[in-house]
Amino acid sequence: MATLSLKDVRKSYGKTEVIHGVSIDVEDGEFVVIVGPSGCGKSTLLRMVAGLEAISSGVIEIGGTVVNDLEPRARDIAMVFQNYALYPHMTVADNMGYGLKIAGLPKAERAEKVRRAAEMLDLLPYLDRKPRALSGGQRQRVAMGRALVRDPAAFLFDEPLSNLDAKLRVQMRLQIKELQRTVGITSLYVTHDQVEAMTLADRLIVMNAGVAEQIDTPMAIYDRPANTFVAGFIGSPAMNILPARINAAGNGVILDGGPEIGLPDRLPASVGPGKTVLLGIRPEHFTLSRDGMAGSFPVVVHAVETLGADAYAHGRLTAVAPDSLVVRVPGHLDLHPGRPIHVVPNRDMLHLFEPETGKRL
Amino acid sequence: MNRATFPHRVLPWLLIAPQLLISLVFFYWPAVQALWQSTLREDAFGLKTTFVGLANFRKVLADPAYLNAIQVTVVFSILTAFFSMAVALFLAVQAEKVVRGKGFYRTVLIWPYAVAPAIAGMLWLFMFNPSFGSLAWPLKQMGIDWDPLLNGKQAMGLVIAAASWKQISYNFLFFVAGLQAIPKSLIEAAAIDGAGSRRRFWTIVFPLLAPTSFFLLVVNGVYALFDTFGIIHAVTGGGPGKATETLVYKVYNDGFVNLQLGSSAAQSVILMAIVIGLTAFQFRFIERRVHYG
Ligand SMILES: Nc1ncnc2c1ncn2[C@@H]1O[C@H](COP(=O)(O)OP(=O)(O)OP(=O)(O)O)[C@@H](O)[C@H]1O
Ligand SMILES: [Mg+2]
């Protein structure tokens, strides 16, 4: 067990820089999840921590030791790969015990550790099988077991659940979280699935194009996204982000489509009347209302996605408005494309962003 | 599932006819000829042939020169297959590590395969000829009494070297392909599990190369047994004495030089049996231990 720290870590391939200075501090026993769209550099970052990829500049510390120039094997970390990377010619037991064997542990002790890990992961019946005779979920657990038996300073996970079907993924998600809590090992977990990220993380790092956009607890990121990218990435369906203008009194915003929404807080001095802003509001932060109720405005529905308990109404403020917006409504509601619904936004859940930089105001 | 069926009974035969014809003319016919020939004795002028049953075989197997050829063949084949594969594997592993100019190294290493066996033999002969060979001189300087024309062991070393060298490119190509087929993440996982590069090679890479190695073992075995005739002919001609006379070389020597057709035919029949036996053995006992993906 150990802390993990990255200080202004950068990575370039040739002339192109793909990681632009990332700093993270992971506390002992903490579960930190890195989430971001494909190609943003999550794997690269993780592989640099593992020592599989050299860093171009910056400092990486594991347990207080600078590991910049250490080989993977000297870093005392375990990694679970996306494709599991099980040794195909070894049995499950040998796969899990490989690291211990190399560490020179006596056979009996090794077998005992492997057995204990296998028990934790329900793998006892499969110890003598080769990986190709296992299902995807079982392979995934073997990969976990291989990391677990080593009792390393830190776990690194690179999208370990992305090859599993939806149901198994939920199941494994819970299992990973539970396991990590029992063994209490510092973990860095990479995923592009924001649900996985929200549910697993003690702390969440939202990455975009080689930059850590925001580092905070999942709920803090959900409640106060630092910029439009984070706002759009965390939450499903994505937050509605609409161009708007501060009203003359400075206590509300006027959407481009017409309606005015009152703001609860006092605005900072820089956000004076008439300033253009981006207004963010999540689909789940609308309430349906009757026509003409105070603060309500109509949304012309053009498509409905029904999920069961809920439905998502996609609509526009006016029939010709360019921007579409999504509203969460109860699933049994009878909606018709082309007809308006009337909604009231939750005033406490509004987000304002600077249009040029996308930063939160 | 629907099986594709041909409307005709003749068409399938027509389609496999070319392959069948080639096998018949170039394999079965000579094989039958050899079988028939091996039971005959021909007089020195080729005027009279008599049926002698298994007498040729009895004579061949009792001949100390033949037993010597078997021993030479075993030593030569095992060492040739071993060295050509070991060196090729080493080079393939090194070429994998090269970051820049991978293609260049690969291309250069593949060239020797294009050299005809007899020419390869000549090359080695010239390099190591005791009187004018460019590499014989340094050997002598090092205090080695280099004379493969008289020393049987040195002659054997020379043909093994030449035969191995010729086959390295071929093996190299397969090993490179085999290495590329091993997922990189396996090696990385082993590195994280604490294995150093040597350990990774012997516990992960080498076992996963087993299908390639097995295939090459069969191919190199057959190569060493049969296709090295040209090299031996050019380098030592089976000598000095009979130190480098392999079974195939003896078939040629007895049949075409000494014109003992019956004996030569009997030897080729034995050779045929050896190859069939060897290949069957390899597939039955070695392949079982090979792990395919
Ligand atoms: N060897 C390389 N040479 C050049 N560019 C590379 C190399 N490896 C990765 N990259 C680039 O670095 C960026 C980050 O890649 P990385 O694999 O870390 O993405 P990722 O966030 O893990 O994406 P995904 O979710 O698809 O796995 C990508 O834009 C990729 O094109
Ligand atoms: Mg990745």
Short mmCIF file of C-alpha atoms in Angstrom, two decimals, chain A residues 8 60 70 117 159 202 225 251 259 267 322 335 339 342:
data_model
loop_
_atom_site.label_atom_id
_atom_site.label_comp_id
_atom_site.label_asym_id
_atom_site.label_seq_id
_atom_site.Cartn_x
_atom_site.Cartn_y
_atom_site.Cartn_z
CA ASP A 8 3.38 17.69 -14.36
CA ILE A 60 6.09 9.94 -10.92
CA LEU A 70 12.68 2.23 -12.72
CA ALA A 117 -7.26 -15.30 -3.99
CA GLU A 159 -10.63 -0.69 -18.91
CA ASP A 202 -13.51 7.79 -4.51
CA PRO A 225 -18.53 20.72 -13.49
CA ASN A 251 -30.88 38.33 -11.92
CA PRO A 259 -37.85 32.32 -22.27
CA LEU A 267 -23.70 36.83 -10.07
CA PRO A 322 -31.35 25.45 -33.90
CA LEU A 335 -46.13 12.37 -25.59
CA ARG A 339 -46.82 18.96 -29.60
CA HIS A 342 -44.34 22.83 -20.56
#
